[in-house]
Amino acid sequence: MITLKQILGCLFVVMIYTIFRDSVKMINNYLNDIDFDNVYLTSYFWHIDRKRKNEAKIFLHPLSKAEMRANNLMTPISPPTKAEIRASWLPLAKFTFLFITASFVIDGTGFIADLVKEMIEFDYHSYRNATISLEECIYNPVSPNWLYAGKYIFFPLGIMFLLQVIFGYVIKRITLFCVIGNIFRKRNKARIIHLYNKMLFVRINGRKLARARIRFQVERRILEREEIRRKRK
């Protein structure tokens, strides 16, 4: 029969596997999909823009709020998006599991502590013929070492809660820019250049479309006036 300790161990292995799987998936998307999370306006993005400005070419600065909103653009220090907030539910579930697992770690001594330890580590396949003395009940149970538990269990869990749940999007962005970006520098530059060319294309086509709309409205007004004059005659 499967024990509680074995179940917790299996769940812990599954959690480690999901972390590794998500990391591999993120790297694959970064290398194979140039539009993957490619919405951040970095310093290199504006470096390209300043270079084009100095060369008297079309440049982007400043981007309008409509352009930022239409293309979901943001800076690396922007507040979390709705997608990033929704993605925090999985780290929250992982943290809850770790917290529950850590709650089973008992560092105290006494009858209750020994009883819980025996429940967790009990081997249901073994046969025992033990005599239990009532003297065990005479000793008062000793409370767990809360200082040790707080320092080595709950304090790290609190840090994990802040980093994985509350500021999980910050860790993801740091991983995206500082870790993966520095490992694959050529790919990082290619992604930024692709984003800049994409926004430049949108800006140029947007201007052309705006001019076409203005010409259409002007020609329409001219035709309406000519029609009015023709009817008056």
mmCIF file of N, CA and C in Angstrom, residues 1 5 9 21 57 74 77 89 107 123 125 140 165 176 180 182 221 226 229:
data_model
loop_
_atom_site.group_PDB
_atom_site.id
_atom_site.type_symbol
_atom_site.label_atom_id
_atom_site.label_comp_id
_atom_site.label_asym_id
_atom_site.label_seq_id
_atom_site.Cartn_x
_atom_site.Cartn_y
_atom_site.Cartn_z
ATOM 1 N N MET A 1 0.841 -1.193 0.000
ATOM 2 C CA MET A 1 0.000 0.000 0.000
ATOM 3 C C MET A 1 0.881 1.250 0.000
ATOM 4 N N LYS A 5 4.043 9.441 2.657
ATOM 5 C CA LYS A 5 5.373 9.950 2.318
ATOM 6 C C LYS A 5 5.698 9.684 0.856
ATOM 7 N N GLY A 9 6.372 12.417 -2.043
ATOM 8 C CA GLY A 9 7.594 12.325 -2.840
ATOM 9 C C GLY A 9 7.308 12.326 -4.328
ATOM 10 N N ARG A 21 10.328 21.232 -17.379
ATOM 11 C CA ARG A 21 9.603 21.240 -18.657
ATOM 12 C C ARG A 21 9.304 22.665 -19.101
ATOM 13 N N LYS A 57 17.061 59.254 -40.966
ATOM 14 C CA LYS A 57 16.091 58.290 -41.481
ATOM 15 C C LYS A 57 14.825 58.340 -40.625
ATOM 16 N N MET A 74 5.544 47.195 -24.118
ATOM 17 C CA MET A 74 5.801 47.580 -22.733
ATOM 18 C C MET A 74 7.303 47.619 -22.501
ATOM 19 N N ILE A 77 10.152 46.999 -17.085
ATOM 20 C CA ILE A 77 9.703 47.272 -15.715
ATOM 21 C C ILE A 77 8.225 47.641 -15.667
ATOM 22 N N TRP A 89 -1.157 31.475 -11.178
ATOM 23 C CA TRP A 89 -1.935 30.481 -10.438
ATOM 24 C C TRP A 89 -1.169 29.171 -10.282
ATOM 25 N N ASP A 107 9.873 18.754 14.010
ATOM 26 C CA ASP A 107 11.192 18.702 14.627
ATOM 27 C C ASP A 107 11.105 18.508 16.138
ATOM 28 N N ASP A 123 5.542 1.566 7.488
ATOM 29 C CA ASP A 123 5.636 0.592 6.407
ATOM 30 C C ASP A 123 4.516 -0.427 6.589
ATOM 31 N N HIS A 125 3.777 -2.930 4.843
ATOM 32 C CA HIS A 125 4.094 -4.288 4.412
ATOM 33 C C HIS A 125 4.882 -5.069 5.469
ATOM 34 N N ASN A 140 5.745 14.779 29.251
ATOM 35 C CA ASN A 140 5.050 15.856 28.553
ATOM 36 C C ASN A 140 5.696 16.077 27.184
ATOM 37 N N VAL A 165 5.190 33.736 -6.839
ATOM 38 C CA VAL A 165 3.771 34.080 -6.956
ATOM 39 C C VAL A 165 3.586 35.582 -7.139
ATOM 40 N N LEU A 176 14.300 36.125 -19.055
ATOM 41 C CA LEU A 176 14.207 36.377 -20.491
ATOM 42 C C LEU A 176 15.306 37.313 -20.974
ATOM 43 N N ILE A 180 18.641 34.186 -20.533
ATOM 44 C CA ILE A 180 18.564 33.664 -21.906
ATOM 45 C C ILE A 180 19.125 34.672 -22.899
ATOM 46 N N ASN A 182 21.543 36.812 -22.492
ATOM 47 C CA ASN A 182 23.010 36.818 -22.479
ATOM 48 C C ASN A 182 23.594 35.519 -23.021
ATOM 49 N N ARG A 221 -15.483 65.092 -50.454
ATOM 50 C CA ARG A 221 -16.060 66.426 -50.274
ATOM 51 C C ARG A 221 -16.131 67.185 -51.599
ATOM 52 N N GLU A 226 -19.386 69.368 -56.020
ATOM 53 C CA GLU A 226 -19.684 69.425 -57.452
ATOM 54 C C GLU A 226 -21.094 68.929 -57.740
ATOM 55 N N ARG A 229 -23.482 71.742 -56.766
ATOM 56 C CA ARG A 229 -23.466 72.809 -57.771
ATOM 57 C C ARG A 229 -24.199 72.388 -59.039
#
